GROMACS .gro file of C-alpha atoms in nm:
model
  477
    1MET     CA    1  -1.387  -2.082   0.513
    2SER     CA    2  -1.566  -2.281   0.782
    3THR     CA    3  -1.906  -2.409   0.671
    4ASP     CA    4  -2.021  -2.567   0.997
    5ARG     CA    5  -2.022  -2.253   1.216
    6TYR     CA    6  -2.117  -1.890   1.195
    7THR     CA    7  -1.870  -1.651   1.040
    8SER     CA    8  -1.925  -1.277   1.034
    9PRO     CA    9  -2.030  -1.132   0.696
   10LEU     CA   10  -1.808  -0.836   0.784
   11SER     CA   11  -1.506  -1.063   0.750
   12GLU     CA   12  -1.630  -1.292   0.474
   13ARG     CA   13  -1.796  -1.037   0.247
   14TYR     CA   14  -1.738  -0.671   0.331
   15ALA     CA   15  -1.429  -0.559   0.524
   16SER     CA   16  -1.081  -0.541   0.372
   17LYS     CA   17  -0.789  -0.752   0.489
   18GLU     CA   18  -0.617  -0.434   0.612
   19MET     CA   19  -0.903  -0.343   0.846
   20GLN     CA   20  -0.945  -0.701   0.960
   21TYR     CA   21  -0.576  -0.713   1.053
   22ILE     CA   22  -0.605  -0.402   1.270
   23PHE     CA   23  -0.860  -0.580   1.489
   24SER     CA   24  -0.694  -0.922   1.469
   25PRO     CA   25  -0.557  -1.110   1.773
   26GLU     CA   26  -0.208  -1.079   1.628
   27MET     CA   27  -0.223  -0.698   1.611
   28LYS     CA   28  -0.379  -0.680   1.958
   29PHE     CA   29  -0.128  -0.897   2.136
   30ARG     CA   30   0.173  -0.759   1.953
   31THR     CA   31   0.057  -0.417   2.074
   32TRP     CA   32   0.030  -0.551   2.430
   33ARG     CA   33   0.392  -0.657   2.411
   34ARG     CA   34   0.503  -0.322   2.271
   35LEU     CA   35   0.329  -0.157   2.566
   36TRP     CA   36   0.500  -0.387   2.815
   37ILE     CA   37   0.835  -0.301   2.657
   38ALA     CA   38   0.754   0.073   2.671
   39LEU     CA   39   0.663   0.042   3.040
   40ALA     CA   40   0.976  -0.153   3.126
   41GLU     CA   41   1.199   0.088   2.933
   42THR     CA   42   1.038   0.386   3.105
   43GLU     CA   43   1.079   0.231   3.448
   44LYS     CA   44   1.442   0.148   3.374
   45GLU     CA   45   1.513   0.502   3.248
   46LEU     CA   46   1.353   0.645   3.562
   47GLY     CA   47   1.576   0.440   3.789
   48LEU     CA   48   1.411   0.106   3.869
   49ASP     CA   49   1.629  -0.203   3.885
   50ILE     CA   50   1.563  -0.327   3.533
   51THR     CA   51   1.850  -0.437   3.310
   52GLN     CA   52   1.910  -0.380   2.943
   53GLU     CA   53   1.940  -0.758   2.911
   54GLN     CA   54   1.580  -0.792   3.028
   55ILE     CA   55   1.464  -0.525   2.786
   56ASP     CA   56   1.649  -0.693   2.498
   57GLU     CA   57   1.489  -1.026   2.586
   58LEU     CA   58   1.143  -0.869   2.576
   59LYS     CA   59   1.217  -0.709   2.238
   60ALA     CA   60   1.347  -1.037   2.097
   61HIS     CA   61   1.007  -1.200   2.150
   62LYS     CA   62   0.773  -0.908   2.087
   63ASP     CA   63   0.631  -1.056   1.766
   64ASP     CA   64   0.653  -1.437   1.806
   65ILE     CA   65   0.353  -1.473   2.034
   66ASN     CA   66   0.301  -1.818   2.187
   67PHE     CA   67  -0.078  -1.815   2.155
   68GLU     CA   68  -0.129  -2.176   2.260
   69VAL     CA   69   0.055  -2.123   2.590
   70ALA     CA   70  -0.162  -1.820   2.665
   71LYS     CA   71  -0.478  -2.007   2.567
   72GLU     CA   72  -0.405  -2.299   2.797
   73ARG     CA   73  -0.314  -2.065   3.082
   74GLU     CA   74  -0.640  -1.872   3.040
   75LYS     CA   75  -0.838  -2.194   3.084
   76LEU     CA   76  -0.676  -2.221   3.425
   77VAL     CA   77  -0.671  -1.861   3.553
   78ARG     CA   78  -0.967  -1.713   3.356
   79HIS     CA   79  -0.781  -1.386   3.298
   80ASP     CA   80  -0.663  -1.286   2.951
   81VAL     CA   81  -0.400  -1.030   3.054
   82MET     CA   82  -0.236  -1.249   3.318
   83SER     CA   83  -0.239  -1.540   3.074
   84HIS     CA   84  -0.039  -1.335   2.825
   85VAL     CA   85   0.192  -1.203   3.098
   86TYR     CA   86   0.261  -1.567   3.182
   87ALA     CA   87   0.310  -1.667   2.816
   88TYR     CA   88   0.551  -1.375   2.757
   89GLY     CA   89   0.739  -1.475   3.071
   90VAL     CA   90   0.777  -1.831   2.945
   91GLN     CA   91   0.962  -1.690   2.642
   92CYS     CA   92   1.151  -1.431   2.851
   93PRO     CA   93   1.261  -1.606   3.174
   94LYS     CA   94   1.507  -1.330   3.265
   95ALA     CA   95   1.247  -1.058   3.227
   96LYS     CA   96   0.935  -1.235   3.353
   97GLY     CA   97   0.957  -1.072   3.695
   98ILE     CA   98   0.934  -0.718   3.558
   99ILE     CA   99   0.665  -0.766   3.290
  100HIS     CA  100   0.356  -0.552   3.371
  101LEU     CA  101   0.532  -0.402   3.675
  102GLY     CA  102   0.306  -0.149   3.852
  103ALA     CA  103   0.034  -0.179   3.587
  104THR     CA  104  -0.324  -0.299   3.584
  105SER     CA  105  -0.494  -0.489   3.303
  106CYS     CA  106  -0.627  -0.169   3.147
  107TYR     CA  107  -0.270  -0.057   3.087
  108VAL     CA  108  -0.247  -0.300   2.796
  109GLY     CA  109  -0.618  -0.333   2.720
  110ASP     CA  110  -0.716   0.033   2.707
  111ASN     CA  111  -0.397   0.169   2.556
  112THR     CA  112  -0.424  -0.097   2.286
  113ASP     CA  113  -0.785  -0.002   2.217
  114ILE     CA  114  -0.680   0.360   2.162
  115ILE     CA  115  -0.395   0.252   1.934
  116LEU     CA  116  -0.620   0.023   1.729
  117MET     CA  117  -0.888   0.292   1.690
  118SER     CA  118  -0.617   0.535   1.583
  119GLU     CA  119  -0.488   0.295   1.318
  120ALA     CA  120  -0.842   0.218   1.202
  121LEU     CA  121  -0.923   0.589   1.171
  122LYS     CA  122  -0.610   0.635   0.959
  123LEU     CA  123  -0.726   0.362   0.718
  124VAL     CA  124  -1.079   0.507   0.708
  125ARG     CA  125  -0.927   0.850   0.642
  126LYS     CA  126  -0.726   0.717   0.350
  127LYS     CA  127  -1.030   0.559   0.190
  128LEU     CA  128  -1.249   0.862   0.260
  129ILE     CA  129  -1.001   1.091   0.082
  130ASN     CA  130  -1.000   0.860  -0.219
  131VAL     CA  131  -1.381   0.866  -0.234
  132ILE     CA  132  -1.365   1.247  -0.226
  133ALA     CA  133  -1.106   1.242  -0.506
  134GLU     CA  134  -1.325   1.023  -0.728
  135LEU     CA  135  -1.627   1.241  -0.661
  136ALA     CA  136  -1.423   1.549  -0.749
  137LYS     CA  137  -1.331   1.397  -1.087
  138PHE     CA  138  -1.695   1.311  -1.149
  139ALA     CA  139  -1.815   1.659  -1.050
  140ASP     CA  140  -1.562   1.825  -1.279
  141ARG     CA  141  -1.644   1.596  -1.572
  142TYR     CA  142  -2.018   1.667  -1.553
  143LYS     CA  143  -2.022   2.023  -1.417
  144ASN     CA  144  -2.183   2.156  -1.737
  145LEU     CA  145  -2.438   1.879  -1.799
  146PRO     CA  146  -2.783   2.021  -1.715
  147THR     CA  147  -3.023   1.795  -1.530
  148LEU     CA  148  -3.352   1.828  -1.352
  149ALA     CA  149  -3.307   1.909  -0.988
  150PHE     CA  150  -3.559   1.766  -0.746
  151THR     CA  151  -3.719   1.908  -0.436
  152HIS     CA  152  -3.953   1.660  -0.263
  153PHE     CA  153  -3.853   1.434  -0.557
  154GLN     CA  154  -4.062   1.663  -0.777
  155PRO     CA  155  -3.901   1.833  -1.079
  156ALA     CA  156  -3.750   2.167  -0.984
  157GLN     CA  157  -3.523   2.434  -1.130
  158PRO     CA  158  -3.240   2.262  -1.320
  159THR     CA  159  -2.894   2.204  -1.182
  160THR     CA  160  -2.604   2.009  -1.333
  161VAL     CA  161  -2.497   1.652  -1.274
  162GLY     CA  162  -2.161   1.776  -1.147
  163LYS     CA  163  -2.317   2.025  -0.906
  164ARG     CA  164  -2.526   1.746  -0.752
  165ALA     CA  165  -2.208   1.545  -0.695
  166THR     CA  166  -2.057   1.837  -0.503
  167LEU     CA  167  -2.338   1.801  -0.249
  168TRP     CA  168  -2.224   1.445  -0.177
  169THR     CA  169  -1.861   1.554  -0.173
  170GLN     CA  170  -1.920   1.835   0.074
  171GLU     CA  171  -2.073   1.597   0.327
  172PHE     CA  172  -1.773   1.366   0.302
  173LEU     CA  173  -1.547   1.668   0.352
  174MET     CA  174  -1.736   1.748   0.672
  175ASP     CA  175  -1.674   1.390   0.783
  176LEU     CA  176  -1.305   1.429   0.708
  177GLU     CA  177  -1.290   1.743   0.922
  178ASP     CA  178  -1.456   1.557   1.210
  179LEU     CA  179  -1.228   1.258   1.165
  180ASP     CA  180  -0.914   1.471   1.167
  181TYR     CA  181  -1.027   1.648   1.481
  182VAL     CA  182  -1.102   1.328   1.671
  183LEU     CA  183  -0.793   1.147   1.542
  184GLY     CA  184  -0.578   1.443   1.641
  185SER     CA  185  -0.730   1.452   1.988
  186LEU     CA  186  -0.682   1.083   2.076
  187LYS     CA  187  -0.458   1.030   2.378
  188LEU     CA  188  -0.334   0.719   2.553
  189LEU     CA  189  -0.454   0.613   2.895
  190GLY     CA  190  -0.096   0.575   3.012
  191SER     CA  191  -0.035   0.377   3.329
  192LYS     CA  192  -0.250   0.504   3.613
  193GLY     CA  193  -0.327   0.193   3.814
  194THR     CA  194  -0.644   0.029   3.941
  195THR     CA  195  -0.845   0.345   4.013
  196GLY     CA  196  -0.639   0.599   3.822
  197THR     CA  197  -0.443   0.726   4.122
  198GLN     CA  198  -0.100   0.581   4.029
  199ALA     CA  199  -0.073   0.448   4.385
  200SER     CA  200   0.147   0.156   4.276
  201PHE     CA  201   0.403   0.398   4.134
  202LEU     CA  202   0.419   0.588   4.462
  203GLU     CA  203   0.535   0.259   4.609
  204LEU     CA  204   0.774   0.172   4.328
  205PHE     CA  205   0.937   0.516   4.320
  206ASP     CA  206   0.933   0.581   4.696
  207GLY     CA  207   0.691   0.871   4.667
  208ASP     CA  208   0.901   1.069   4.415
  209GLN     CA  209   0.624   1.279   4.258
  210GLU     CA  210   0.847   1.447   4.001
  211THR     CA  211   0.962   1.112   3.864
  212ILE     CA  212   0.609   0.969   3.858
  213ASP     CA  213   0.493   1.267   3.653
  214LYS     CA  214   0.733   1.159   3.377
  215ILE     CA  215   0.589   0.808   3.334
  216ASP     CA  216   0.286   0.881   3.115
  217PRO     CA  217   0.457   1.129   2.880
  218MET     CA  218   0.744   0.885   2.827
  219ILE     CA  219   0.510   0.594   2.752
  220ALA     CA  220   0.307   0.811   2.513
  221ALA     CA  221   0.618   0.917   2.323
  222LYS     CA  222   0.740   0.558   2.291
  223MET     CA  223   0.403   0.456   2.145
  224GLY     CA  224   0.386   0.747   1.900
  225PHE     CA  225   0.136   0.967   2.087
  226LYS     CA  226   0.171   1.325   2.203
  227GLU     CA  227   0.024   1.272   2.548
  228CYS     CA  228  -0.200   1.072   2.780
  229TYR     CA  229  -0.538   1.175   2.921
  230PRO     CA  230  -0.461   1.387   3.228
  231VAL     CA  231  -0.699   1.202   3.461
  232SER     CA  232  -0.880   0.869   3.451
  233GLY     CA  233  -1.037   0.602   3.660
  234GLN     CA  234  -0.911   0.255   3.588
  235THR     CA  235  -1.005   0.304   3.222
  236TYR     CA  236  -0.991   0.589   2.979
  237SER     CA  237  -1.329   0.762   2.960
  238ARG     CA  238  -1.564   0.560   2.743
  239LYS     CA  239  -1.671   0.896   2.602
  240VAL     CA  240  -1.370   0.852   2.371
  241ASP     CA  241  -1.532   0.552   2.203
  242THR     CA  242  -1.849   0.757   2.156
  243ARG     CA  243  -1.659   1.033   1.979
  244VAL     CA  244  -1.483   0.786   1.752
  245LEU     CA  245  -1.795   0.591   1.656
  246ASN     CA  246  -1.986   0.914   1.596
  247VAL     CA  247  -1.730   1.001   1.327
  248VAL     CA  248  -1.774   0.657   1.173
  249ALA     CA  249  -2.153   0.692   1.185
  250GLY     CA  250  -2.129   1.035   1.022
  251ILE     CA  251  -1.945   0.886   0.726
  252ALA     CA  252  -2.211   0.616   0.706
  253ALA     CA  253  -2.485   0.881   0.693
  254SER     CA  254  -2.310   1.061   0.407
  255ALA     CA  255  -2.261   0.737   0.216
  256HIS     CA  256  -2.624   0.640   0.272
  257LYS     CA  257  -2.751   0.973   0.136
  258MET     CA  258  -2.535   0.942  -0.175
  259SER     CA  259  -2.639   0.581  -0.233
  260ASN     CA  260  -3.008   0.674  -0.204
  261ASP     CA  261  -2.966   0.944  -0.469
  262ILE     CA  262  -2.788   0.700  -0.700
  263ARG     CA  263  -3.060   0.439  -0.651
  264LEU     CA  264  -3.330   0.690  -0.740
  265LEU     CA  265  -3.135   0.812  -1.043
  266GLN     CA  266  -3.083   0.453  -1.158
  267HIS     CA  267  -3.461   0.405  -1.140
  268LEU     CA  268  -3.490   0.707  -1.371
  269LYS     CA  269  -3.225   0.546  -1.596
  270GLU     CA  270  -3.017   0.866  -1.573
  271VAL     CA  271  -2.716   0.704  -1.407
  272GLU     CA  272  -2.612   0.347  -1.340
  273GLU     CA  273  -2.369   0.198  -1.096
  274PRO     CA  274  -2.104  -0.044  -1.232
  275PHE     CA  275  -2.255  -0.365  -1.369
  276GLU     CA  276  -2.015  -0.638  -1.470
  277LYS     CA  277  -2.042  -0.848  -1.784
  278ASN     CA  278  -2.151  -1.167  -1.612
  279GLN     CA  279  -2.340  -1.007  -1.322
  280ILE     CA  280  -2.696  -1.129  -1.266
  281GLY     CA  281  -2.942  -0.859  -1.164
  282SER     CA  282  -3.235  -1.084  -1.076
  283SER     CA  283  -3.289  -1.460  -1.051
  284ALA     CA  284  -3.633  -1.425  -1.210
  285MET     CA  285  -3.611  -1.120  -1.436
  286ALA     CA  286  -3.307  -1.159  -1.657
  287TYR     CA  287  -3.324  -0.805  -1.795
  288LYS     CA  288  -3.291  -0.631  -1.458
  289ARG     CA  289  -2.990  -0.423  -1.352
  290ASN     CA  290  -3.052  -0.349  -0.987
  291PRO     CA  291  -2.840  -0.094  -0.796
  292MET     CA  292  -2.713  -0.372  -0.571
  293ARG     CA  293  -2.394  -0.201  -0.456
  294SER     CA  294  -2.569   0.122  -0.366
  295GLU     CA  295  -2.831  -0.082  -0.182
  296ARG     CA  296  -2.553  -0.256   0.009
  297ILE     CA  297  -2.400   0.082   0.099
  298ALA     CA  298  -2.736   0.185   0.246
  299SER     CA  299  -2.779  -0.147   0.424
  300ILE     CA  300  -2.439  -0.155   0.597
  301SER     CA  301  -2.450   0.220   0.665
  302ARG     CA  302  -2.771   0.176   0.865
  303TYR     CA  303  -2.591  -0.085   1.074
  304VAL     CA  304  -2.304   0.156   1.142
  305MET     CA  305  -2.534   0.442   1.240
  306ILE     CA  306  -2.724   0.223   1.486
  307ASP     CA  307  -2.399   0.070   1.615
  308ALA     CA  308  -2.289   0.415   1.732
  309LEU     CA  309  -2.555   0.394   2.004
  310ASN     CA  310  -2.356   0.119   2.175
  311PRO     CA  311  -2.058   0.328   2.294
  312ALA     CA  312  -2.291   0.617   2.378
  313ILE     CA  313  -2.497   0.399   2.612
  314THR     CA  314  -2.185   0.228   2.745
  315SER     CA  315  -2.029   0.566   2.824
  316ALA     CA  316  -2.343   0.681   3.000
  317THR     CA  317  -2.372   0.372   3.220
  318GLN     CA  318  -2.016   0.338   3.355
  319TRP     CA  319  -2.006   0.337   3.737
  320PHE     CA  320  -1.748   0.547   3.918
  321GLU     CA  321  -1.388   0.444   3.837
  322ARG     CA  322  -1.495   0.141   3.628
  323THR     CA  323  -1.741  -0.141   3.570
  324LEU     CA  324  -1.694  -0.434   3.337
  325ASP     CA  325  -2.022  -0.411   3.147
  326ASP     CA  326  -1.832  -0.212   2.885
  327SER     CA  327  -1.593  -0.486   2.781
  328ALA     CA  328  -1.802  -0.734   2.583
  329ASN     CA  329  -2.002  -0.454   2.420
  330LYS     CA  330  -1.704  -0.246   2.307
  331ARG     CA  331  -1.524  -0.559   2.187
  332LEU     CA  332  -1.810  -0.600   1.940
  333SER     CA  333  -1.927  -0.249   1.865
  334VAL     CA  334  -1.597  -0.072   1.802
  335ALA     CA  335  -1.439  -0.340   1.585
  336GLU     CA  336  -1.755  -0.412   1.389
  337GLY     CA  337  -1.829  -0.042   1.339
  338PHE     CA  338  -1.489  -0.004   1.174
  339LEU     CA  339  -1.515  -0.325   0.972
  340ALA     CA  340  -1.855  -0.212   0.844
  341ILE     CA  341  -1.753   0.143   0.748
  342ASP     CA  342  -1.447  -0.003   0.577
  343GLY     CA  343  -1.678  -0.208   0.356
  344VAL     CA  344  -1.901   0.094   0.294
  345LEU     CA  345  -1.610   0.309   0.176
  346ASP     CA  346  -1.480   0.035  -0.054
  347LEU     CA  347  -1.827   0.015  -0.208
  348CYS     CA  348  -1.846   0.395  -0.242
  349LEU     CA  349  -1.510   0.404  -0.415
  350ASN     CA  350  -1.613   0.126  -0.652
  351VAL     CA  351  -1.949   0.281  -0.736
  352VAL     CA  352  -1.828   0.638  -0.792
  353ASP     CA  353  -1.526   0.523  -0.994
  354GLY     CA  354  -1.751   0.333  -1.236
  355LEU     CA  355  -2.067   0.544  -1.233
  356VAL     CA  356  -2.224   0.557  -1.580
  357VAL     CA  357  -2.412   0.871  -1.689
  358TYR     CA  358  -2.680   0.851  -1.958
  359ASP     CA  359  -2.682   1.209  -2.081
  360LYS     CA  360  -2.950   1.155  -2.348
  361VAL     CA  361  -3.198   1.025  -2.092
  362ILE     CA  362  -3.109   1.313  -1.860
  363THR     CA  363  -3.169   1.564  -2.140
  364LYS     CA  364  -3.496   1.396  -2.242
  365HIS     CA  365  -3.631   1.420  -1.888
  366LEU     CA  366  -3.517   1.780  -1.858
  367MET     CA  367  -3.668   1.888  -2.187
  368SER     CA  368  -4.004   1.736  -2.094
  369GLU     CA  369  -4.020   1.968  -1.792
  370LEU     CA  370  -3.827   2.267  -1.919
  371PRO     CA  371  -4.127   2.459  -2.059
  372PHE     CA  372  -4.259   2.485  -1.704
  373MET     CA  373  -3.920   2.604  -1.580
  374ALA     CA  374  -3.899   2.862  -1.860
  375THR     CA  375  -4.229   3.037  -1.785
  376GLU     CA  376  -4.059   3.321  -1.593
  377ASN     CA  377  -3.836   3.400  -1.892
  378ILE     CA  378  -4.129   3.368  -2.133
  379MET     CA  379  -4.334   3.609  -1.926
  380MET     CA  380  -4.052   3.865  -1.924
  381ASP     CA  381  -4.019   3.841  -2.303
  382ALA     CA  382  -4.394   3.895  -2.340
  383VAL     CA  383  -4.382   4.200  -2.110
  384LYS     CA  384  -4.108   4.347  -2.331
  385LYS     CA  385  -4.353   4.322  -2.620
  386GLY     CA  386  -4.612   4.527  -2.429
  387GLY     CA  387  -4.792   4.263  -2.222
  388ASP     CA  388  -4.927   4.312  -1.869
  389ARG     CA  389  -4.720   4.112  -1.617
  390GLN     CA  390  -5.012   4.028  -1.386
  391GLU     CA  391  -5.246   3.923  -1.667
  392LEU     CA  392  -4.974   3.714  -1.832
  393HIS     CA  393  -4.889   3.546  -1.499
  394GLU     CA  394  -5.250   3.429  -1.461
  395LYS     CA  395  -5.268   3.307  -1.820
  396ILE     CA  396  -4.941   3.115  -1.784
  397ARG     CA  397  -5.074   2.957  -1.466
  398GLN     CA  398  -5.390   2.841  -1.642
  399LEU     CA  399  -5.204   2.717  -1.950
  400SER     CA  400  -4.951   2.534  -1.731
  401MET     CA  401  -5.235   2.354  -1.551
  402GLN     CA  402  -5.381   2.259  -1.890
  403ALA     CA  403  -5.045   2.129  -2.018
  404GLY     CA  404  -4.988   1.941  -1.694
  405ALA     CA  405  -5.325   1.771  -1.731
  406ASN     CA  406  -5.233   1.670  -2.087
  407VAL     CA  407  -4.919   1.503  -1.956
  408LYS     CA  408  -5.059   1.339  -1.641
  409GLN     CA  409  -5.415   1.256  -1.738
  410ASN     CA  410  -5.386   1.190  -2.110
  411GLY     CA  411  -5.027   1.068  -2.138
  412LEU     CA  412  -4.947   1.330  -2.400
  413ASP     CA  413  -4.631   1.535  -2.452
  414ASN     CA  414  -4.592   1.867  -2.275
  415ASN     CA  415  -4.758   2.118  -2.514
  416LEU     CA  416  -4.723   2.432  -2.302
  417LEU     CA  417  -4.519   2.616  -2.565
  418GLU     CA  418  -4.783   2.548  -2.832
  419LEU     CA  419  -5.058   2.672  -2.598
  420ILE     CA  420  -4.867   2.994  -2.526
  421ALA     CA  421  -4.791   3.053  -2.895
  422ALA     CA  422  -5.161   3.017  -2.972
  423ASP     CA  423  -5.252   3.288  -2.719
  424GLU     CA  424  -5.223   3.626  -2.891
  425SER     CA  425  -5.179   3.818  -2.564
  426PHE     CA  426  -4.820   3.686  -2.537
  427GLY     CA  427  -4.721   3.805  -2.885
  428LEU     CA  428  -4.460   3.526  -2.917
  429THR     CA  429  -4.417   3.275  -3.196
  430LEU     CA  430  -4.342   2.907  -3.134
  431GLU     CA  431  -3.992   2.963  -3.275
  432GLU     CA  432  -3.931   3.249  -3.031
  433LEU     CA  433  -4.054   3.035  -2.744
  434GLN     CA  434  -3.837   2.740  -2.843
  435ALA     CA  435  -3.535   2.970  -2.837
  436ASN     CA  436  -3.581   2.975  -2.459
  437MET     CA  437  -3.536   2.598  -2.441
  438ASP     CA  438  -3.159   2.596  -2.401
  439PRO     CA  439  -3.112   2.406  -2.072
  440SER     CA  440  -2.785   2.582  -1.993
  441LYS     CA  441  -2.982   2.906  -1.943
  442TYR     CA  442  -3.155   2.760  -1.639
  443VAL     CA  443  -2.877   2.606  -1.431
  444GLY     CA  444  -2.781   2.933  -1.266
  445ARG     CA  445  -2.423   2.940  -1.138
  446ALA     CA  446  -2.396   2.563  -1.103
  447PRO     CA  447  -2.090   2.515  -1.330
  448LEU     CA  448  -1.906   2.804  -1.165
  449GLN     CA  449  -2.002   2.674  -0.820
  450VAL     CA  450  -1.845   2.340  -0.908
  451ASP     CA  451  -1.525   2.509  -1.024
  452ASN     CA  452  -1.504   2.725  -0.711
  453PHE     CA  453  -1.584   2.436  -0.478
  454LEU     CA  454  -1.319   2.211  -0.630
  455LYS     CA  455  -1.058   2.487  -0.648
  456ASN     CA  456  -1.108   2.632  -0.300
  457HIS     CA  457  -1.223   2.339  -0.090
  458VAL     CA  458  -1.149   2.001  -0.247
  459ASN     CA  459  -0.823   2.039  -0.436
  460PRO     CA  460  -0.629   2.177  -0.137
  461VAL     CA  461  -0.732   1.870   0.063
  462LEU     CA  462  -0.632   1.636  -0.219
  463GLU     CA  463  -0.301   1.815  -0.269
  464ALA     CA  464  -0.222   1.793   0.102
  465ASN     CA  465  -0.296   1.420   0.094
  466LYS     CA  466  -0.167   1.325  -0.250
  467GLU     CA  467   0.048   1.046  -0.106
  468VAL     CA  468  -0.265   0.840  -0.022
  469LEU     CA  469  -0.444   0.889  -0.355
  470GLY     CA  470  -0.480   0.621  -0.621
  471MET     CA  471  -0.664   0.354  -0.426
  472THR     CA  472  -0.897   0.110  -0.597
  473ALA     CA  473  -1.150  -0.110  -0.419
  474GLU     CA  474  -1.199  -0.481  -0.463
  475ILE     CA  475  -1.559  -0.589  -0.402
  476ASN     CA  476  -1.598  -0.949  -0.288
  477VAL     CA  477  -1.961  -1.000  -0.387
   0.00000   0.00000   0.00000
């Protein structure tokens, strides 16, 4: 690690080695060479004077990139693509005359960008599915544990801990659907020339339109894609980057929402994210156990969501067939968006896998509010004993206000049940009232909803992707 110059926290602290490799110079320039080979093979197969010996020479040097030669050449010519064409030609003297034949710089640059985004989406997809799998286990484990639900962060009708986890899971499933759609729709640019008209190929193939129509499909197939975009300027539409980063930002939003809930629950001491034996929660307050990982999820997720504005603005401001004000921006925004969401998903996987649930605290909080939640049932029981529903409703309202004041103003326990038992118009003993205090009576269909959600929506996804399950996440700091 260099200590005398800036290094990105995304590389040093957050992103995995796998994601960093996807956006590394080695991956980029190896992909350039694969594209040059695909172009040369296609041109040879379609009748240009290219020999198998030249193709073999290109293949022999596709991975041993002479970076220093390219770097020195770029100092002279100030053009990254032509510098690497030159460097490849130094290694392949027989083939140097046919490298990049008929292509423009975007042939390697843009096609590579699509390939790298495709690979990055696949890694994100793998991690996203593993987060969903861990959440599914958590939801199933705690599907029957009643807990206070919150609306406006005020106590509301109870739910279960597992049901709440399904809300997080469902949002990640939506993200997976979006990701699969965008990943499945990615196409290569192909080789369309300086303004997208394929004019250079008209020259190379003597105006043979039928042959020229075969170039893009053949290149796409060689690079593992179904097809190329049917029309383009010099570049693929920068709208593609917008679609990709919107998926990434959507995942960030889901992760942020989950992390906020966990942070609030940790404040209530109902759940706690993983906390290692020697971890320090605070430099000043030795007793503290801060939700640092969930806070980091929120922090990096905000960066990802804002980062998605970059390709949107870039797409909107492209002039005609191309301008170059996209290049520096997309070089930063696309790679860093993926490096950041990679770190977010590793954190999500780590947090959910080790989430600790304090059921006694959860039950204590629930029981302190349950008398308020049970008033509807209490009123119905009193009506069965001959009471007037309207009169009882007003009395319960007044007694609830009195009990609430005892709790909030005087710091006392909730004595609503005692107040109701003391009112003869209800005709209910304290024992009868306490019989209504079984929390499981107030969670509605939450346990069944968890079962149905996992069975019908989550498990089929996990079964279809079982080959990618079993990931664990290593957190650097």
